[in-house]
Amino acid sequence: MKTKIRFTLKFKFILMIASVIVSTAITLTTYFVYSQRNFLISFTERKGMDIAKRLANSADLNISLQFPNVLKNLTENTLYEEDVIYAVIYDRSGGILAESGTTDSEVKSYLLDSKPTSSDILLYDKKLMKRNSFKTKKIGEVFEVLMPMVTYDTLRLNVGASLANNYMRENDDSGDIAGIVRVGVSLERINKEVDKITKSVIGLTVIVIIASILLSFFLIRVLLNPIKELALGTRKIAAGNLSYRVPLTSSDELSDLAESFNSMAQDLQSYVDELDNEKQDLLKLKIMLEQRSKELEETLDKVQSIQQELLRSEKFATIGRLAASVAHELRNPLASLKNISYYLSKMGVFEDVKAKKMLDMLSSDVSRANKIITDLLDYSRAKKLNKLEMWIDEFVDKAISNVALPQNIEIVKNFEHFKGVVDPDKMTQVIINLISNARDAMPDGGTITVSCKKKNTSYEIKITDTGIGMSAETAAHIFDPLYTTKLKGIGLGLSIVKEIVDAHFGAITVDSVEGKGTVFTITLPME
């Protein structure tokens, strides 16, 4: 059984209307372009003939009176006319009396090949002009006119007025052909104008066709939509979608049918809704309980987070107040001990080596205690920054030079040259602290690699060592205040480092493997 191809009414209407519109538009466009082209070319040809006729009328007397300079001026003046590319005046024997605009090689070749002979000139009709056309690669299509120049009795010409002379030239057959005027007019501008008009008309035609098809599509859609909606409504109701209603878009018999259809669907929907009401109420209650449970869990999480933050803040505040108090109380006695140690070492009265060693130990411990006090004060103070724009690679290199490193530790620098904004004093303290930690982590020597790398809106300073590394538990608490794995120190160095980085709106991370080394990565904004 053959399958019958089915076309909708919309497709048939659109195809029919589109065919009429396209055929009509193509016919009108072709006629308009053809008529415009003929009109413009005819106008240009008439113009060329008028120019040739004026030149012939102006030149005939000067030929008889032998004024070559005047003839040359006439040909040159002819070139001022629009589209005229050459003008030539021949005598009756075919010799050139004057010419202008014949410098193009193709034009010269054509004029030479088609030069009129004396016998050609004698056979010319006095009242008839010849027309030719040819093409060149450079100029394009050229239309030329050959106009005979007729001379009359000189006495008669001198006696009569100009109107009488013109009448004589047109109606008197007694004159002689004195030569030929040859004028060439370029049709390239006209062809370009015709091409431009053609493109414009074709573009306008396409727009009109598209607009007409769209308009017809809209009108057909308005006419056929009610039928389509009824068919769609029938399928949806049959499939069980009782909530669907056929839209009432018109006020005719189709609207009455759609209204009856919607009434039937409404009655069916009412029975189904009554059965679903209880189920919907249970579902709503379940959803409300789930939402309440979720809200309680979120509130509990927030309370626990706030509680932990309050405990942490109170702990840090207590540490800060204690640090400031202890630091101020201890700094003056330590300064006195430092001065006493310096004074005794300068006196040089200790001949006992052990006594001198103990004095040096005293000085070293006083310096270490002073550093601890400095760390306590730095931790307790608010971190106020004085940011400056500078070359980051030069700044990091200068900060590294402030750390004393033993000979068995090598520094590798991998810097990119770029500018960034940073507090030089605070960040110098950060880099010195991290380099010092890397040095202490390599008692047997190793390599410290420092790199600076620019990203899109931030830059990265990375310090890598090949030391003893640390465990995952230590790395998790390394930035906590008072947490340390060293025998000496109170565990505030890295806490201060993190506070300085945080004050720059940056971030610091640590990645360490026991026995292989540690990597500290500082990420800071460019501005």
Coordinates of C-alpha atoms in Angstrom, one line a residue:
M1 CA 0.0 0.0 0.0
K2 CA 1.4 3.3 -1.0
T3 CA 1.9 6.0 1.6
K4 CA 0.0 9.1 0.6
I5 CA 1.9 12.4 1.1
R6 CA -0.2 14.8 3.2
F7 CA 0.2 18.6 2.8
T8 CA -1.3 20.9 5.4
L9 CA -3.5 23.8 4.5
K10 CA -0.8 26.2 5.8
F11 CA 1.8 24.7 3.5
K12 CA -0.5 24.9 0.5
F13 CA -1.5 28.5 1.1
I14 CA 2.1 29.6 1.8
L15 CA 3.4 27.8 -1.3
M16 CA 0.7 29.4 -3.5
I17 CA 1.2 32.9 -2.2
A18 CA 5.0 32.6 -2.3
S19 CA 5.0 31.5 -5.9
V20 CA 2.8 34.4 -7.0
I21 CA 5.0 36.9 -5.1
V22 CA 8.3 35.5 -6.3
S23 CA 7.3 35.3 -10.0
T24 CA 5.8 38.8 -9.9
A25 CA 8.8 40.3 -8.1
I26 CA 11.3 38.6 -10.5
T27 CA 9.4 39.9 -13.6
L28 CA 9.1 43.5 -12.3
T29 CA 12.8 43.5 -11.2
T30 CA 14.0 42.2 -14.6
Y31 CA 11.9 44.7 -16.5
F32 CA 13.0 47.6 -14.3
V33 CA 16.8 46.8 -14.5
Y34 CA 16.6 46.2 -18.3
S35 CA 14.8 49.5 -18.9
Q36 CA 17.1 51.5 -16.6
R37 CA 20.2 50.0 -18.3
N38 CA 18.8 50.9 -21.8
F39 CA 17.9 54.4 -20.7
L40 CA 21.3 55.2 -19.2
I41 CA 23.3 53.7 -22.1
S42 CA 21.0 55.5 -24.6
F43 CA 21.5 58.7 -22.7
T44 CA 25.3 58.4 -22.7
E45 CA 25.3 57.5 -26.4
R46 CA 23.2 60.6 -27.2
K47 CA 25.5 62.6 -25.1
G48 CA 28.5 61.3 -27.1
M49 CA 26.8 62.1 -30.4
D50 CA 26.0 65.7 -29.2
I51 CA 29.6 66.2 -28.2
A52 CA 30.9 64.9 -31.5
K53 CA 28.5 67.1 -33.4
R54 CA 29.5 70.2 -31.4
L55 CA 33.2 69.4 -32.0
A56 CA 32.6 68.9 -35.7
N57 CA 30.7 72.2 -36.0
S58 CA 33.5 74.0 -34.1
A59 CA 36.4 72.4 -36.0
D60 CA 35.2 72.6 -39.7
L61 CA 36.0 76.3 -40.1
N62 CA 39.4 76.0 -38.3
I63 CA 40.4 73.2 -40.6
S64 CA 39.7 75.3 -43.7
L65 CA 41.6 78.2 -42.2
Q66 CA 44.5 75.9 -41.0
F67 CA 44.5 76.7 -37.2
P68 CA 46.1 73.6 -35.7
N69 CA 46.5 75.1 -32.2
V70 CA 42.8 75.9 -32.1
L71 CA 42.0 72.3 -33.2
K72 CA 44.2 71.0 -30.4
N73 CA 42.4 73.2 -27.8
L74 CA 39.1 71.9 -29.1
T75 CA 40.0 68.3 -28.6
E76 CA 41.5 69.0 -25.2
N77 CA 38.4 70.9 -24.1
T78 CA 36.2 68.0 -25.2
L79 CA 37.9 65.8 -22.6
Y80 CA 36.5 68.0 -19.9
E81 CA 33.1 66.5 -20.7
E82 CA 32.1 63.7 -18.4
D83 CA 33.0 60.1 -19.6
V84 CA 34.8 61.4 -22.7
I85 CA 38.2 59.5 -22.9
Y86 CA 39.5 60.7 -26.3
A87 CA 38.9 63.1 -29.2
V88 CA 40.6 62.9 -32.6
I89 CA 40.3 65.2 -35.7
Y90 CA 41.3 63.7 -39.1
D91 CA 41.7 65.6 -42.4
R92 CA 40.1 64.4 -45.6
S93 CA 43.1 62.3 -46.4
G94 CA 43.0 60.4 -43.1
G95 CA 45.8 62.4 -41.4
I96 CA 45.5 63.3 -37.7
L97 CA 45.2 67.1 -37.3
A98 CA 44.7 67.0 -33.5
E99 CA 44.2 64.4 -30.8
S100 CA 43.8 64.2 -27.1
G101 CA 43.4 61.4 -24.5
T102 CA 44.9 58.7 -26.7
T103 CA 47.7 57.7 -24.3
D104 CA 46.2 54.3 -23.4
S105 CA 47.9 51.5 -25.3
E106 CA 44.8 49.6 -26.1
V107 CA 43.0 52.7 -27.3
K108 CA 45.9 53.7 -29.5
S109 CA 46.0 50.3 -30.9
Y110 CA 42.3 50.3 -31.7
L111 CA 42.4 53.8 -33.2
L112 CA 45.4 52.8 -35.4
D113 CA 43.7 49.6 -36.6
S114 CA 40.5 51.4 -37.4
K115 CA 42.0 54.6 -38.8
P116 CA 39.8 55.9 -41.6
T117 CA 41.4 56.2 -45.1
S118 CA 40.8 59.0 -47.6
S119 CA 38.5 56.7 -49.6
D120 CA 36.5 55.9 -46.4
I121 CA 36.1 59.6 -45.7
L122 CA 35.0 60.5 -49.2
L123 CA 32.3 57.8 -48.9
Y124 CA 30.9 59.3 -45.7
D125 CA 27.4 60.6 -45.7
K126 CA 27.5 64.3 -44.9
K127 CA 24.4 64.1 -42.6
L128 CA 25.2 60.7 -41.0
M129 CA 27.4 59.8 -38.1
K130 CA 28.8 56.4 -37.5
R131 CA 28.8 54.6 -34.1
N132 CA 31.0 51.9 -32.9
S133 CA 31.8 50.2 -29.6
F134 CA 34.7 48.2 -28.2
K135 CA 36.2 47.0 -24.9
T136 CA 39.5 47.4 -23.2
K137 CA 40.9 45.8 -20.1
K138 CA 41.7 49.0 -18.4
I139 CA 38.9 51.3 -19.4
G140 CA 36.1 48.8 -20.1
E141 CA 33.4 49.3 -22.6
V142 CA 33.8 52.3 -24.9
F143 CA 31.2 53.9 -27.3
E144 CA 32.6 56.1 -30.1
V145 CA 31.1 58.4 -32.7
L146 CA 32.6 59.4 -36.1
M147 CA 31.1 62.7 -37.4
P148 CA 32.0 64.2 -40.7
M149 CA 33.1 67.9 -40.8
V150 CA 31.5 69.7 -43.8
T151 CA 32.9 73.0 -45.0
Y152 CA 30.9 75.5 -47.1
D153 CA 31.7 78.5 -49.1
T154 CA 33.7 80.9 -46.9
L155 CA 32.0 84.0 -48.1
R156 CA 28.6 82.6 -47.5
L157 CA 29.6 81.6 -44.0
N158 CA 31.0 85.0 -43.2
V159 CA 27.9 86.8 -44.4
G160 CA 25.2 84.8 -42.6
A161 CA 24.5 84.8 -38.9
S162 CA 25.2 81.8 -36.6
L163 CA 21.6 80.5 -36.9
A164 CA 21.8 80.7 -40.7
N165 CA 25.1 78.9 -40.7
N166 CA 23.7 76.1 -38.6
Y167 CA 20.8 75.8 -40.9
M168 CA 23.1 75.7 -43.9
R169 CA 25.2 72.9 -42.3
E170 CA 22.1 70.8 -41.7
N171 CA 20.3 71.4 -45.0
D172 CA 22.9 72.5 -47.6
D173 CA 24.3 69.6 -49.7
S174 CA 26.8 71.7 -51.5
G175 CA 29.5 71.5 -48.8
D176 CA 32.6 69.4 -48.9
I177 CA 33.8 66.9 -46.3
A178 CA 36.9 68.5 -44.8
G179 CA 37.6 65.7 -42.3
I180 CA 36.2 63.5 -39.5
V181 CA 35.8 64.0 -35.8
R182 CA 36.1 60.9 -33.7
V183 CA 35.0 61.0 -30.0
G184 CA 35.2 58.1 -27.6
V185 CA 32.9 57.9 -24.5
S186 CA 33.4 55.4 -21.6
L187 CA 30.4 53.4 -20.6
E188 CA 32.1 52.0 -17.5
R189 CA 30.5 54.5 -15.1
I190 CA 27.1 53.8 -16.6
N191 CA 27.7 50.0 -16.3
K192 CA 28.8 50.5 -12.6
E193 CA 25.6 52.6 -12.0
V194 CA 23.5 49.9 -13.6
D195 CA 25.2 47.2 -11.5
K196 CA 24.6 49.3 -8.4
I197 CA 21.0 49.8 -9.3
T198 CA 20.7 46.1 -10.1
K199 CA 22.1 45.1 -6.7
S200 CA 19.8 47.6 -4.9
V201 CA 16.7 46.4 -6.8
I202 CA 17.6 42.8 -6.2
G203 CA 18.2 43.4 -2.5
L204 CA 14.9 45.4 -2.2
T205 CA 13.1 42.6 -4.1
V206 CA 14.5 40.0 -1.7
I207 CA 13.3 42.1 1.2
V208 CA 9.9 42.5 -0.3
I209 CA 9.6 38.8 -1.0
I210 CA 10.7 37.8 2.5
A211 CA 8.4 40.5 4.1
S212 CA 5.5 39.3 1.9
I213 CA 6.0 35.7 2.7
L214 CA 6.2 36.5 6.4
L215 CA 3.1 38.6 6.2
S216 CA 1.3 35.8 4.4
F217 CA 2.5 33.3 7.0
F218 CA 1.1 35.6 9.7
L219 CA -2.2 36.0 8.0
I220 CA -2.5 32.2 7.4
R221 CA -1.6 31.5 11.0
V222 CA -4.3 33.8 12.2
L223 CA -6.9 32.0 10.0
L224 CA -5.7 28.4 10.8
N225 CA -4.8 28.7 14.4
P226 CA -8.3 28.1 15.8
I227 CA -8.5 24.8 13.9
K228 CA -5.1 23.8 15.0
E229 CA -5.9 24.6 18.7
L230 CA -9.0 22.5 18.6
A231 CA -7.1 19.5 17.2
L232 CA -4.4 19.9 19.8
G233 CA -7.0 20.2 22.6
T234 CA -8.7 17.0 21.5
R235 CA -5.4 15.1 21.6
K236 CA -4.4 16.4 25.0
I237 CA -7.8 15.6 26.6
A238 CA -7.7 12.1 25.1
A239 CA -4.3 11.7 26.6
G240 CA -5.6 12.5 30.1
N241 CA -4.5 16.2 30.4
L242 CA -7.8 17.5 31.8
S243 CA -6.3 20.9 32.8
Y244 CA -5.8 21.9 29.2
R245 CA -8.2 24.5 27.8
V246 CA -8.6 25.5 24.1
P247 CA -8.0 29.3 23.9
L248 CA -11.0 31.3 22.6
T249 CA -9.3 33.5 19.9
S250 CA -12.2 34.2 17.7
S251 CA -16.0 35.0 17.9
D252 CA -17.4 32.5 15.4
E253 CA -18.7 28.9 15.3
L254 CA -15.2 27.6 16.1
S255 CA -15.3 29.6 19.3
D256 CA -18.6 28.0 20.3
L257 CA -17.1 24.6 19.7
A258 CA -14.1 25.4 21.8
E259 CA -16.3 26.7 24.6
S260 CA -18.3 23.4 24.7
F261 CA -15.0 21.5 24.7
N262 CA -13.6 23.5 27.6
S263 CA -16.8 23.0 29.6
M264 CA -16.6 19.2 29.3
A265 CA -12.9 19.3 30.3
Q266 CA -13.8 21.4 33.3
D267 CA -16.4 18.9 34.6
L268 CA -13.9 16.1 34.3
Q269 CA -11.3 18.1 36.1
S270 CA -13.6 18.8 39.0
Y271 CA -14.1 15.1 39.8
V272 CA -10.3 14.5 39.6
D273 CA -9.5 17.5 41.8
E274 CA -11.7 16.2 44.6
L275 CA -9.9 12.9 44.7
D276 CA -6.5 14.6 44.7
N277 CA -7.1 17.2 47.4
E278 CA -6.4 14.9 50.3
K279 CA -3.3 13.6 48.6
Q280 CA -2.1 17.2 48.0
D281 CA -2.7 18.1 51.7
L282 CA -0.5 15.2 52.8
L283 CA 2.2 16.1 50.4
K284 CA 2.2 19.7 51.6
L285 CA 2.5 18.6 55.2
K286 CA 5.4 16.4 54.4
I287 CA 7.2 19.2 52.5
M288 CA 6.6 21.6 55.5
L289 CA 8.1 19.1 57.9
E290 CA 11.2 18.6 55.7
Q291 CA 11.7 22.3 55.4
R292 CA 11.4 22.8 59.1
S293 CA 13.9 20.0 59.7
K294 CA 16.3 21.6 57.2
E295 CA 16.0 25.0 58.8
L296 CA 16.7 23.6 62.3
E297 CA 19.8 21.8 61.0
E298 CA 21.1 25.0 59.3
T299 CA 20.4 27.0 62.5
L300 CA 22.3 24.5 64.6
D301 CA 25.3 24.6 62.3
K302 CA 25.3 28.4 62.4
V303 CA 25.1 28.4 66.2
Q304 CA 28.0 25.9 66.5
S305 CA 30.0 27.9 64.0
I306 CA 29.4 31.2 65.9
Q307 CA 30.3 29.5 69.2
Q308 CA 33.6 28.2 67.8
E309 CA 34.4 31.6 66.4
L310 CA 33.6 33.3 69.7
L311 CA 35.8 30.9 71.5
R312 CA 38.6 31.4 69.0
S313 CA 38.2 35.2 69.2
E314 CA 38.2 35.1 73.0
K315 CA 41.3 32.9 73.0
F316 CA 43.2 35.2 70.6
A317 CA 42.1 38.3 72.5
T318 CA 43.3 36.8 75.8
I319 CA 46.6 35.7 74.1
G320 CA 47.0 39.2 72.7
R321 CA 46.4 41.0 76.0
L322 CA 48.7 38.6 77.8
A323 CA 51.4 38.9 75.2
A324 CA 51.3 42.7 75.3
S325 CA 51.4 42.8 79.1
V326 CA 54.3 40.2 79.4
A327 CA 56.3 41.8 76.6
H328 CA 56.2 45.2 78.1
E329 CA 57.2 43.8 81.5
L330 CA 60.1 41.8 80.2
R331 CA 61.6 44.1 77.7
N332 CA 63.2 46.5 80.1
P333 CA 65.0 43.7 82.3
L334 CA 66.2 42.1 79.1
A335 CA 67.6 45.3 77.8
S336 CA 69.5 45.7 81.1
L337 CA 70.9 42.1 80.7
K338 CA 71.9 42.8 77.2
N339 CA 73.8 45.9 78.2
I340 CA 75.5 44.1 81.1
S341 CA 76.5 41.3 78.8
Y342 CA 77.9 43.7 76.2
Y343 CA 79.8 45.7 78.9
L344 CA 81.4 42.6 80.4
S345 CA 82.4 41.2 77.0
K346 CA 84.1 44.5 76.2
M347 CA 86.0 44.6 79.4
G348 CA 87.8 41.3 78.5
V349 CA 88.6 40.4 82.1
F350 CA 87.5 36.8 81.7
E351 CA 90.5 34.6 81.3
D352 CA 88.5 31.4 81.9
V353 CA 87.2 30.0 78.6
K354 CA 84.1 28.6 80.2
A355 CA 83.2 31.9 81.8
K356 CA 83.5 33.6 78.4
K357 CA 81.4 30.9 76.8
M358 CA 78.7 31.4 79.5
L359 CA 78.7 35.1 78.8
D360 CA 78.2 34.5 75.1
M361 CA 75.4 32.1 75.9
L362 CA 73.8 34.8 78.1
S363 CA 73.9 37.3 75.2
S364 CA 72.4 34.8 72.8
D365 CA 69.6 33.8 75.1
V366 CA 68.8 37.5 75.7
S367 CA 68.6 38.0 71.9
R368 CA 66.3 35.0 71.6
A369 CA 64.1 36.2 74.5
N370 CA 63.9 39.6 72.9
K371 CA 62.8 38.0 69.6
I372 CA 60.0 36.2 71.5
I373 CA 58.9 39.5 73.0
T374 CA 58.9 41.1 69.6
D375 CA 56.8 38.3 68.2
L376 CA 54.3 38.7 71.1
L377 CA 54.1 42.4 70.5
D378 CA 53.7 41.9 66.7
Y379 CA 50.9 39.4 67.3
S380 CA 49.1 41.7 69.8
R381 CA 49.2 44.8 67.5
A382 CA 46.7 45.6 64.8
K383 CA 48.1 45.0 61.4
K384 CA 48.0 48.4 59.7
L385 CA 49.5 48.3 56.2
N386 CA 51.4 50.8 54.2
K387 CA 51.1 49.4 50.7
L388 CA 53.4 50.6 47.9
E389 CA 53.6 49.6 44.2
M390 CA 57.0 48.0 43.4
W391 CA 58.8 45.4 41.4
I392 CA 57.9 42.2 43.3
D393 CA 60.9 40.2 42.1
E394 CA 63.4 42.9 43.3
F395 CA 61.6 43.2 46.6
V396 CA 61.7 39.4 47.3
D397 CA 65.3 39.2 46.3
K398 CA 66.2 42.0 48.7
A399 CA 64.2 40.3 51.5
I400 CA 66.1 37.0 51.0
S401 CA 69.4 38.8 51.4
N402 CA 68.4 39.6 55.0
V403 CA 68.6 35.9 56.0
A404 CA 72.0 34.4 56.9
L405 CA 72.3 30.9 55.3
P406 CA 75.0 28.4 55.9
Q407 CA 77.2 27.2 53.0
N408 CA 75.5 23.8 52.7
I409 CA 72.2 25.5 51.8
E410 CA 71.6 26.6 48.2
I411 CA 69.1 29.3 47.1
V412 CA 67.4 28.9 43.7
K413 CA 65.5 31.9 42.4
N414 CA 62.8 31.6 39.7
F415 CA 61.4 35.2 39.3
E416 CA 59.1 36.8 36.8
H417 CA 59.6 40.6 36.4
F418 CA 56.3 42.4 37.3
K419 CA 54.9 45.1 39.5
G420 CA 52.5 44.6 42.5
V421 CA 51.2 46.3 45.6
V422 CA 52.6 45.2 48.9
D423 CA 53.6 46.5 52.4
P424 CA 57.4 46.1 52.1
D425 CA 58.1 46.0 55.8
K426 CA 55.4 43.5 56.7
M427 CA 56.0 41.2 53.8
T428 CA 59.8 41.3 54.4
Q429 CA 59.0 39.9 57.8
V430 CA 56.9 37.2 56.2
I431 CA 59.6 36.1 53.7
I432 CA 62.4 36.2 56.4
N433 CA 60.3 34.0 58.7
L434 CA 59.5 31.4 56.0
I435 CA 63.2 31.3 54.7
S436 CA 64.4 30.9 58.3
N437 CA 61.9 28.1 58.9
A438 CA 63.1 26.4 55.7
R439 CA 66.7 26.8 56.8
D440 CA 66.0 25.3 60.2
A441 CA 64.2 22.3 58.5
M442 CA 67.4 21.4 56.7
P443 CA 70.1 20.9 59.4
D444 CA 72.2 18.8 57.0
G445 CA 71.9 21.2 54.1
G446 CA 69.7 21.3 51.0
T447 CA 68.0 23.6 48.5
I448 CA 65.5 26.5 49.0
T449 CA 63.6 27.4 45.8
V450 CA 61.9 30.8 45.8
S451 CA 59.6 31.7 42.8
C452 CA 57.5 34.7 41.9
K453 CA 54.8 34.2 39.2
K454 CA 52.1 36.6 37.9
K455 CA 48.5 35.5 37.3
N456 CA 45.5 37.3 36.0
T457 CA 44.5 39.5 38.9
S458 CA 47.0 38.2 41.5
Y459 CA 50.5 37.0 41.9
E460 CA 52.1 34.1 43.8
I461 CA 55.2 33.8 45.9
K462 CA 56.3 30.2 46.6
I463 CA 59.0 29.0 49.0
T464 CA 60.1 25.3 48.7
D465 CA 62.6 23.4 50.8
T466 CA 64.0 19.9 50.7
G467 CA 64.0 19.5 54.5
I468 CA 62.5 17.1 56.9
G469 CA 58.9 18.0 56.1
M470 CA 56.0 17.7 58.5
S471 CA 53.0 15.4 59.2
A472 CA 49.5 16.1 58.1
E473 CA 48.4 16.9 61.7
T474 CA 51.2 19.4 62.1
A475 CA 50.4 21.0 58.8
A476 CA 46.7 21.4 59.9
H477 CA 47.7 23.4 63.0
I478 CA 50.9 25.1 61.8
F479 CA 49.2 28.6 61.6
D480 CA 47.6 28.3 65.1
P481 CA 49.1 30.6 67.7
L482 CA 51.3 29.0 70.4
Y483 CA 51.6 25.8 68.3
T484 CA 55.2 24.8 67.7
T485 CA 57.3 21.7 67.1
K486 CA 60.6 23.4 67.9
L487 CA 62.4 23.1 71.3
K488 CA 62.9 26.9 71.2
G489 CA 60.2 29.4 70.4
I490 CA 56.6 29.9 71.4
G491 CA 54.8 29.2 68.1
L492 CA 53.8 32.7 67.0
G493 CA 56.0 33.1 63.9
L494 CA 53.6 31.5 61.4
S495 CA 50.6 33.0 63.1
I496 CA 52.0 36.4 62.5
V497 CA 52.8 35.4 58.9
K498 CA 49.2 34.4 58.3
E499 CA 47.8 37.6 59.9
I500 CA 50.0 39.7 57.6
V501 CA 48.9 37.8 54.5
D502 CA 45.3 38.0 55.6
A503 CA 45.7 41.8 56.1
H504 CA 46.8 42.0 52.4
F505 CA 43.5 40.1 51.5
G506 CA 45.7 37.2 50.4
A507 CA 46.0 33.6 51.2
I508 CA 48.8 31.3 52.4
T509 CA 48.8 27.5 52.1
V510 CA 51.2 24.7 53.1
D511 CA 51.9 21.4 51.4
S512 CA 54.4 19.1 53.1
V513 CA 55.6 15.5 52.9
E514 CA 57.6 14.0 55.7
G515 CA 61.2 13.3 54.7
K516 CA 60.8 15.2 51.3
G517 CA 60.2 18.9 52.1
T518 CA 57.6 21.6 52.5
V519 CA 56.1 24.2 50.1
F520 CA 54.6 27.5 51.4
T521 CA 52.5 29.3 48.7
I522 CA 51.4 33.0 49.2
T523 CA 48.8 34.4 46.9
L524 CA 48.3 38.2 46.9
P525 CA 46.1 40.5 44.8
M526 CA 47.8 42.7 42.3
E527 CA 46.2 45.9 43.7

